[in-house]
Amino acid sequence: MALVEVQNLRKSFRTFKRSEGILGSFKDLFSRQYSTLNAVDGISFKVEEGELLGYLGPNGAGKSTSIKMLTGILKPTDGEITVMGYHPFRDRRAYTAHIGVVFGQRTQLWWDIAVLESLKLLAKIYRVSDSEFKSRLELLTETLGLKDLLHTPVRKLSLGQRIRCDLAGSLIYGPKILFLDEPTIGLDAVGKDAVRAFLRKINRDLKATIIMTTHDLKEIEELCQRILIIDKGRIIYDGSLERVRTLPGLKRRIYLDFAGSAPESKLNEIFGTRVAFERESERRLAGSYDPRELSTPELVKEVFANFDVADFTVSEPELEEVIMKIYREGAGAL
Amino acid sequence: MIYNLQIFGAYFAQFLKTRMSYRTDFFVSLVANILVGATGLLFVVFLMDGKNITELNGWSRAEVLFIYGYAMISMAIFSSVAINLYGFGNRYIIQGQFDRVLLRPLNSLAQVLFESFNLDSIGSLLVGLATMLYAARILGISIGMLDVGWLFVSSISGAVILISVFVVLSSVSFHFEDRIGIAPPFYNLISFGRYPITIFNRVIQFILSWVIPFAFVAFYPATHFFNRTGFELLCYLTPLVALVSVVVAWVFWQFGVSKYESTGN
């Protein structure tokens, strides 16, 4: 059985339209026009043990709402979630003992007390034995670089430091699965790198199952084997990162280095509209083409037959371009 | 149960540590609290110390003071944890702090109640106790071991009733996103529980007994010490009323949690 099973999950919120102006808000006191918003609109997926799943989607697509249902915070309007045999909302207290959660925007630690005290309190809540606590603390202190932070109150930490401490807090009791909602939001490059390296390590070495939402595509590229894209409450893509790159309509790029000056006009003559060339430098050209129209071997063969090429590279479409296209065009892009 | 006591004991210990690091602040607010308690008391003392008013609708000045002191004890216990319910809608619902509460494998209501404490209320507890003992001497009430036991049980029950009422009121915040909530006017209503209930008209008497049972916070249980008849049954009903209040509060709370919408991210 899969570790996480989600079946036709739905969450709807009742919202009301606010009228404008003071008179409007006065009117709202007495009569409100309600409408139902389906934040999550019938999603299904499974996650196996040891997977690192990236959960993507534009703002307001339903990512956070899904995570909140998966972690037992929100009660689903409809549908079924089973995680390790638990129903997150119904079995909240038993269930939350086995999961780790980090929200990038908000800390789970106690604001006023030192990090170490927070971790000790968590160990008590989650009934972690002293020896387990010691060995985990040692491991986390080392991998997350917490040595100098342990005696600082949480409120005095920088954002990057706080996220690292939050990660430690969510792992000190050895959860089987980790939910991360934008864990690197607002971090600088160094901070992002540290968190990323840490997640990769616990996924590989400790076989931790991780479900994370993020807007950082580099993060996804480095970490996730599988991605789920949600838009307007529905899953529009569920699969490997490799497959998403082969979406029709995405252009590939070829970089050509010539022994002499780059023959741009001649190339244009040969390929016409099939390849759009841009000059990168005196001897270097970049061309973008649709692989369905012109295959890469065909293109390379023709170039080599006509010119003296010193070197060439072909690059896959940038992930950012892929995701942007999906966000822009929704399910139609797929 | 033992596990819960240990955890919330640890919460309390942590709270003490942070609180003690601001020592001056602690003592200042302790003194302020004693003064607030004493002012309320002085009002009653002066009001009934006039030449004309020595009794209130058949209740002597000492009896009124006794009930007043009794109420202060229950209210002090109540306000030591009620600080978390005050502004519940704003802090937990609108700012989304309730997410954190739900992510812990602990009872959500207990977490909210025992997240921080208002230790200054120990000041009004002492003022209340002193008032009660003073009034008891005037009334010639001798207090035995059993009476102390009753005082303990009934003042805890009184505090539980108050907490339950405000838990019900706070649960409303789950349904309507609102910063202030509906609880504030009810804080004023608490003072009705400080006086002999018979001074109010029948409708209010009924409400204070069976709808918002503030009369069980001090008045009914205090009659245990008086030489009066007519309240025996209601007096010893106090722990039961507390129990029913908790059940009702828990039902409201659970229903509220199921409607919690969390804030967007």
XYZ file of C-alpha atoms in Angstrom:
599
model
C 0.000 0.000 0.000
C 1.174 3.474 -0.783
C 2.224 5.688 2.125
C -0.143 8.446 1.060
C -3.400 7.865 -0.801
C -5.624 10.726 -1.836
C -8.990 10.045 -3.470
C -11.222 12.718 -5.003
C -10.209 15.215 -2.368
C -12.212 18.418 -2.307
C -12.273 21.498 -0.132
C -14.710 24.302 -0.654
C -14.816 27.581 1.210
C -17.788 29.822 1.540
C -16.793 33.365 0.718
C -18.817 36.489 0.501
C -18.493 39.424 -1.800
C -17.543 42.562 0.066
C -19.323 45.674 -1.073
C -17.364 48.876 -1.570
C -17.220 51.825 0.772
C -18.451 52.370 4.299
C -22.088 52.132 3.272
C -21.247 48.895 1.552
C -19.674 47.314 4.619
C -22.670 48.454 6.636
C -24.923 46.712 4.156
C -22.744 43.594 4.403
C -23.587 43.347 8.086
C -27.142 42.494 7.210
C -27.092 40.800 3.862
C -24.206 38.992 2.327
C -23.880 37.393 -1.035
C -22.180 34.093 -0.488
C -20.467 32.052 -3.097
C -18.657 28.747 -2.885
C -15.034 28.540 -3.878
C -13.597 25.110 -4.601
C -10.000 25.617 -3.489
C -9.253 21.951 -4.082
C -11.552 20.364 -6.601
C -11.315 16.596 -6.675
C -7.662 15.574 -6.667
C -6.299 12.022 -6.459
C -2.725 10.786 -6.180
C -0.488 8.331 -4.371
C 2.916 8.757 -2.826
C 5.187 5.808 -2.159
C 7.628 5.513 0.714
C 10.909 7.305 0.087
C 9.570 9.581 -2.655
C 10.388 13.259 -2.806
C 7.393 14.867 -4.416
C 7.330 18.454 -5.623
C 3.940 20.096 -5.432
C 3.700 23.021 -7.831
C 1.174 25.521 -8.988
C 0.599 29.255 -9.306
C -0.480 31.253 -6.265
C -3.989 30.410 -5.181
C -4.012 27.101 -7.049
C -4.794 25.101 -3.910
C -1.342 23.953 -2.845
C -1.489 25.168 0.738
C -5.066 24.001 1.149
C -4.023 20.510 0.030
C -1.081 20.461 2.417
C -3.319 21.614 5.255
C -5.719 18.768 4.574
C -2.851 16.286 4.329
C -1.525 17.418 7.700
C -4.877 17.262 9.480
C -5.370 21.016 9.916
C -8.341 21.301 7.594
C -11.282 18.965 7.348
C -11.871 17.865 3.747
C -15.253 18.812 2.330
C -15.304 15.594 0.387
C -13.065 12.707 -0.591
C -10.627 10.546 1.253
C -7.064 10.869 2.521
C -5.138 8.010 4.068
C -1.596 8.514 5.266
C 0.066 5.493 6.875
C -3.414 4.168 7.542
C -4.563 7.327 9.341
C -7.248 9.790 8.346
C -5.413 13.057 9.029
C -8.306 15.147 10.337
C -10.258 12.448 12.119
C -7.220 10.818 13.757
C -5.386 14.113 14.202
C -3.746 13.444 17.553
C -2.469 9.952 16.729
C -1.532 10.997 13.209
C 0.443 14.154 13.946
C 2.779 12.125 16.168
C 4.167 10.551 12.979
C 4.551 13.500 10.633
C 6.878 16.468 10.429
C 5.643 19.797 9.102
C 7.470 22.992 8.214
C 5.710 26.076 6.933
C 8.207 28.528 5.539
C 6.015 31.454 6.486
C 5.422 30.567 10.100
C 7.446 28.954 12.833
C 6.260 25.921 14.778
C 8.691 26.618 17.598
C 8.074 28.634 20.738
C 8.858 32.233 20.044
C 10.342 33.241 23.375
C 12.420 30.284 24.401
C 15.813 29.074 23.268
C 15.963 26.642 20.365
C 17.341 23.839 22.521
C 14.520 24.300 25.046
C 12.005 24.155 22.205
C 13.539 20.932 20.934
C 13.499 19.439 24.431
C 9.852 20.364 24.862
C 9.074 18.734 21.513
C 10.944 15.608 22.588
C 8.733 15.463 25.651
C 5.536 15.945 23.640
C 6.519 13.266 21.140
C 7.861 10.929 23.849
C 11.361 10.689 22.448
C 13.726 8.718 24.682
C 16.814 10.485 26.005
C 19.227 8.397 23.973
C 17.224 8.909 20.768
C 17.042 12.622 21.446
C 20.783 12.842 21.957
C 21.712 11.025 18.791
C 19.175 12.885 16.636
C 20.149 16.234 18.084
C 23.771 15.499 17.314
C 22.963 14.548 13.733
C 20.708 17.556 13.158
C 23.099 19.999 14.801
C 25.827 18.840 12.504
C 23.914 18.627 9.221
C 21.995 21.852 9.753
C 24.836 23.770 11.371
C 22.899 24.631 14.516
C 25.754 24.609 16.985
C 25.740 28.350 17.612
C 21.980 28.739 17.480
C 20.848 26.276 20.131
C 20.882 28.779 22.973
C 19.273 31.660 21.103
C 15.565 32.426 21.504
C 13.654 31.767 18.296
C 12.565 35.392 17.958
C 16.187 36.500 17.634
C 17.002 34.198 14.717
C 17.301 35.340 11.121
C 14.870 33.796 8.638
C 17.440 31.334 7.319
C 18.452 30.292 10.820
C 14.835 29.937 11.839
C 13.986 27.641 8.934
C 16.920 25.421 9.802
C 15.739 25.250 13.408
C 12.199 24.540 12.256
C 13.518 21.662 10.161
C 15.318 20.339 13.216
C 12.111 20.680 15.228
C 10.128 18.728 12.692
C 12.657 15.893 12.609
C 13.684 15.575 16.246
C 10.980 12.970 16.831
C 11.788 10.895 13.740
C 8.630 11.324 11.647
C 8.054 8.957 8.727
C 6.931 11.676 6.375
C 7.755 15.345 6.024
C 5.451 18.044 4.668
C 7.091 21.297 3.639
C 5.183 24.343 2.492
C 7.563 26.715 0.700
C 10.470 25.881 2.994
C 12.937 28.188 1.274
C 10.709 31.206 0.727
C 12.596 34.416 1.386
C 15.978 32.759 1.892
C 19.162 33.966 0.253
C 21.148 31.711 -2.096
C 23.330 30.327 0.690
C 20.352 29.571 2.877
C 18.505 27.890 0.031
C 21.525 25.782 -0.744
C 21.850 24.622 2.846
C 18.203 23.618 3.079
C 18.302 21.899 -0.295
C 21.413 19.919 0.567
C 19.848 18.882 3.829
C 16.618 17.694 2.219
C 18.517 15.709 -0.388
C 20.539 14.090 2.368
C 17.621 13.002 4.515
C 15.739 11.754 1.484
C 18.675 9.662 0.271
C 20.299 8.544 3.499
C 17.322 8.276 5.815
C 14.788 7.342 3.117
C 12.494 10.097 4.392
C 9.352 10.634 2.337
C 8.980 14.321 1.541
C 6.105 16.265 0.029
C 6.977 19.880 -0.620
C 5.460 22.906 -2.264
C 7.754 25.502 -3.720
C 8.032 28.214 -6.326
C 11.750 27.711 -6.676
C 12.343 25.730 -9.852
C 15.985 25.152 -9.190
C 14.938 23.432 -6.032
C 12.599 21.160 -7.929
C 15.221 20.396 -10.520
C 17.735 19.433 -7.880
C 15.471 17.530 -5.553
C 12.305 16.119 -7.002
C 12.012 12.951 -8.996
C 8.326 13.506 -9.459
C 6.194 16.624 -9.675
C 2.539 17.321 -9.299
C 1.161 20.494 -10.840
C -2.101 21.837 -9.529
C -4.109 24.629 -11.094
C -7.503 25.959 -10.046
C -7.848 23.111 -7.578
C -7.205 20.320 -10.070
C -4.122 18.282 -10.827
C -3.017 19.041 -14.358
C 0.243 17.137 -14.329
C 1.533 14.186 -12.346
C 4.731 12.604 -13.508
C 8.480 12.767 -13.825
C 10.400 15.917 -14.396
C 11.855 14.400 -17.550
C 8.476 13.880 -19.157
C 7.353 17.419 -18.524
C 10.289 18.668 -20.569
C 9.090 16.825 -23.655
C 5.892 18.835 -23.800
C 4.925 19.636 -27.385
C 5.579 23.179 -28.427
C 8.674 23.675 -26.303
C 11.714 24.870 -28.155
C 15.169 23.458 -27.804
C 18.341 25.443 -28.171
C 21.499 24.633 -30.070
C 24.740 26.535 -29.553
C 27.217 26.479 -32.423
C 30.843 27.550 -32.243
C 32.547 28.140 -35.560
C 36.214 28.095 -36.401
C 35.870 31.481 -38.074
C 33.239 34.176 -38.099
C 29.750 32.760 -37.638
C 27.869 32.502 -40.976
C 24.529 33.750 -39.770
C 22.991 34.737 -43.078
C 23.946 31.505 -44.759
C 22.384 29.516 -41.971
C 19.215 31.502 -42.267
C 19.156 30.710 -45.941
C 19.389 26.977 -45.311
C 16.966 26.643 -42.389
C 14.573 29.490 -43.025
C 11.918 29.762 -40.361
C 12.665 26.325 -38.908
C 15.469 27.694 -36.732
C 15.663 31.152 -35.239
C 19.300 32.149 -34.867
C 20.706 34.757 -32.559
C 24.252 35.911 -32.455
C 25.939 35.290 -29.080
C 29.414 36.441 -30.052
C 31.650 36.769 -33.075
C 32.056 32.994 -33.448
C 29.040 31.740 -31.555
C 25.395 31.437 -32.530
C 22.383 30.185 -30.636
C 19.405 28.769 -32.476
C 16.047 27.662 -31.137
C 13.917 25.092 -32.904
C 10.915 22.865 -32.379
C 12.114 19.222 -32.320
C 8.892 18.045 -33.908
C 9.529 20.173 -36.964
C 13.227 19.513 -37.264
C 14.929 16.679 -35.393
C 18.209 17.360 -33.650
C 20.242 14.801 -35.722
C 18.895 16.288 -38.928
C 19.852 19.774 -37.866
C 23.319 18.761 -36.729
C 23.952 16.729 -39.884
C 23.076 19.632 -42.134
C 25.196 22.094 -40.177
C 28.210 19.785 -40.239
C 27.810 19.140 -43.950
C 27.940 22.846 -44.783
C 30.176 24.492 -42.200
C 33.368 24.124 -40.273
C 32.055 23.707 -36.726
C 34.456 23.826 -33.790
C 31.959 22.767 -31.122
C 28.240 22.528 -30.376
C 25.867 21.890 -27.489
C 22.147 21.207 -27.421
C 20.137 22.194 -24.365
C 16.777 20.997 -23.128
C 14.194 23.671 -22.555
C 14.656 25.458 -19.280
C 12.318 24.134 -16.603
C 11.214 27.658 -15.925
C 10.017 27.984 -19.486
C 8.127 24.697 -19.184
C 6.418 25.620 -15.963
C 5.600 29.115 -17.145
C 3.945 27.640 -20.191
C 1.883 25.276 -18.046
C 0.906 28.022 -15.620
C -0.042 30.289 -18.497
C -2.003 27.823 -20.544
C -3.283 25.520 -17.802
C -4.196 21.954 -18.699
C -4.275 22.960 -22.370
C -0.493 23.030 -22.471
C -0.292 19.328 -21.755
C -3.596 11.705 31.838
C -0.199 11.606 33.528
C 1.340 12.313 30.137
C -0.870 15.373 29.719
C -0.036 16.633 33.196
C 3.671 16.262 32.435
C 3.380 18.099 29.138
C 1.331 20.998 30.415
C 3.521 21.085 33.520
C 6.433 21.535 31.127
C 4.501 24.284 29.314
C 4.037 26.025 32.661
C 7.703 25.650 33.567
C 8.703 27.175 30.237
C 6.276 30.004 30.765
C 7.695 30.697 34.228
C 11.208 30.809 32.820
C 10.336 33.425 30.215
C 8.206 35.370 32.672
C 10.879 35.457 35.329
C 13.342 36.917 32.877
C 11.270 40.093 33.044
C 11.172 40.374 36.825
C 10.241 44.036 37.271
C 7.433 43.657 34.802
C 6.131 40.716 36.801
C 6.067 42.564 40.127
C 4.567 45.705 38.675
C 1.666 43.846 37.170
C 1.219 41.813 40.347
C 0.826 45.014 42.357
C -1.462 46.476 39.711
C -3.624 43.401 39.899
C -3.934 43.611 43.677
C -4.925 47.267 43.354
C -7.581 46.508 40.745
C -9.028 43.777 42.952
C -8.973 46.010 46.011
C -10.688 48.907 44.191
C -13.597 46.723 43.172
C -13.871 45.569 46.730
C -13.726 49.081 48.170
C -16.645 50.017 45.962
C -18.806 47.418 47.672
C -17.507 48.319 51.130
C -18.239 52.042 50.690
C -21.542 51.461 48.974
C -22.852 49.469 51.891
C -21.095 51.345 54.610
C -23.447 54.292 54.439
C -25.759 54.890 57.361
C -28.769 53.814 55.332
C -27.622 50.831 53.368
C -26.505 48.041 55.625
C -28.199 45.319 53.743
C -28.923 44.429 50.140
C -32.334 42.981 49.532
C -32.162 40.932 52.698
C -28.454 40.146 52.505
C -26.241 41.644 55.177
C -23.130 43.567 54.325
C -20.917 40.761 55.599
C -22.743 38.179 53.500
C -22.384 40.293 50.373
C -18.676 40.704 51.079
C -18.311 36.976 51.661
C -19.872 36.182 48.270
C -17.816 38.899 46.636
C -14.586 37.412 48.006
C -15.682 33.936 47.014
C -16.251 35.099 43.461
C -12.840 36.748 43.351
C -11.203 33.394 44.068
C -12.960 31.563 41.208
C -12.359 34.471 38.882
C -8.677 34.590 39.747
C -8.311 30.922 38.800
C -10.294 31.597 35.638
C -8.254 34.586 34.593
C -4.966 32.738 35.098
C -5.741 30.849 31.871
C -8.457 33.013 30.264
C -5.785 35.351 28.936
C -5.437 32.915 26.027
C -9.127 33.122 25.169
C -9.041 36.874 25.223
C -8.398 37.836 21.622
C -8.627 34.218 20.509
C -10.183 35.154 17.163
C -7.439 37.582 16.318
C -4.441 35.642 17.554
C -5.341 32.111 16.626
C -7.841 32.358 13.785
C -6.954 35.489 11.842
C -3.201 35.267 12.391
C -3.451 31.547 11.750
C -1.662 30.422 14.906
C -4.215 27.675 15.301
C -2.375 25.737 12.559
C 0.499 25.219 14.941
C -1.873 24.013 17.651
C -3.424 21.447 15.333
C -0.049 20.100 14.267
C 0.762 18.850 17.756
C -0.452 15.472 18.989
C -2.171 17.098 21.963
C -5.671 18.227 22.814
C -6.211 21.466 20.927
C -8.258 23.217 23.627
C -5.809 22.296 26.378
C -2.971 23.668 24.255
C -4.720 26.998 23.822
C -5.662 27.278 27.500
C -2.238 26.342 28.815
C -0.116 28.165 26.296
C 0.429 31.069 28.642
C -0.741 32.015 32.089
C -1.713 35.164 33.883
C 0.168 34.822 37.131
C -0.781 38.291 38.342
C -4.206 36.939 39.153
C -2.655 35.461 42.266
C -3.038 39.008 43.596
C -6.815 39.033 43.297
C -6.942 35.488 44.650
C -5.297 36.688 47.842
C -7.544 39.755 48.105
C -10.582 37.524 47.598
C -9.475 35.048 50.224
C -8.773 37.813 52.742
C -12.183 39.404 52.100
C -13.898 36.091 52.593
C -12.118 35.336 55.838
C -12.822 38.832 57.163
C -16.528 38.499 56.350
C -16.579 35.006 57.871
C -15.338 36.395 61.165
C -18.092 39.020 61.286
C -20.669 36.381 60.439
C -19.251 34.036 63.056
C -18.689 31.261 60.543
C -16.298 28.611 61.735
C -14.461 26.901 58.921
C -13.616 23.226 59.325
C -11.648 20.848 57.152
C -14.740 19.819 55.217
C -15.530 23.468 54.477
C -12.041 24.023 53.141
C -12.553 21.006 50.892
C -15.833 22.487 49.639
C -14.233 25.846 49.038
C -11.546 24.135 46.990
C -13.949 22.000 44.935
C -16.479 24.780 44.378
C -14.010 27.489 43.421
C -12.382 25.157 40.898
C -15.879 24.327 39.628
C -16.663 28.032 39.417
C -13.524 28.652 37.392
C -14.374 25.727 35.124
C -17.844 27.186 34.513
C -16.350 30.549 33.578
C -13.772 28.944 31.294
C -16.451 26.831 29.604
C -18.671 29.821 28.915
C -15.797 31.685 27.305
C -14.705 28.640 25.329
C -18.203 28.493 23.846
C -18.025 32.203 23.011
C -14.548 31.832 21.517
C -15.696 28.934 19.347
C -17.836 31.417 17.465
C -14.595 32.827 16.030
C -14.159 29.637 14.001
C -17.275 30.476 12.036
C -16.978 34.236 11.586
C -13.642 35.771 10.921
C -13.658 38.676 13.265
C -10.929 40.271 15.318
C -12.898 41.001 18.441
C -15.418 38.200 18.616
C -18.533 38.192 20.740
C -16.899 37.545 24.126
C -16.153 41.120 25.372
C -19.696 42.037 26.516
C -19.821 38.804 28.482
C -16.762 39.783 30.492
C -18.928 42.489 32.005
C -21.656 39.997 32.688
C -19.304 38.103 35.003
C -19.840 40.745 37.674
C -23.445 39.606 38.028
C -22.005 36.500 39.617
C -20.479 38.520 42.456
C -23.779 39.423 44.100
C -26.614 37.499 45.734
C -28.715 36.376 42.812
C -32.012 37.285 44.504
C -31.313 40.991 44.047
C -31.991 40.592 40.309
C -35.341 40.111 38.617
C -36.627 36.638 37.825
C -35.583 36.543 34.177
C -32.003 37.436 35.009
C -32.026 34.928 37.845
C -33.087 32.212 35.445
C -30.469 33.162 32.865
C -27.690 33.308 35.467
C -28.659 29.868 36.732
C -29.446 27.856 33.635
C -28.214 29.650 30.515
C -24.991 31.388 31.467
C -24.579 29.808 34.899
C -22.548 32.552 36.562
C -24.619 32.173 39.731
C -22.800 28.880 40.291
C -19.445 30.655 40.236
C -19.824 32.021 43.765
C -23.337 32.662 44.985
C -24.827 29.158 45.159
C -21.684 27.453 46.482
C -21.171 30.248 49.032
C -24.560 29.587 50.604
C -22.996 26.426 52.030
C -21.491 28.660 54.691
C -24.643 30.633 55.525
C -27.385 29.902 57.940
C -30.087 30.083 55.320
C -32.434 27.621 53.737
C -33.698 27.380 50.182
C -30.417 26.950 48.305
C -29.159 23.562 49.539
C -29.865 21.645 46.330
C -28.489 24.309 43.991
C -25.432 24.773 46.167
C -24.270 21.164 45.888
C -25.204 21.026 42.221
C -22.180 23.240 41.488
C -19.687 20.490 40.494
C -22.318 18.903 38.262
C -23.039 22.219 36.542
C -19.288 22.557 35.960
C -19.180 19.098 34.405
C -22.109 19.800 32.086
C -20.523 23.143 31.104
C -17.308 21.374 30.108
C -19.200 18.901 27.933
C -21.155 21.666 26.229
C -17.982 23.706 25.702
C -16.175 20.703 24.238
C -19.000 20.038 21.755
C -18.948 23.678 20.597
C -15.168 23.640 20.364
C -15.003 20.424 18.334
C -17.642 21.698 15.943
C -15.690 24.954 15.581
C -12.428 23.134 14.840
C -14.125 21.188 12.051
C -15.050 24.527 10.468
C -11.596 26.050 10.874
C -10.491 27.482 7.556
C -6.946 28.563 8.339
C -5.574 31.616 6.617
C -4.193 31.629 3.118
C -0.535 31.310 2.476
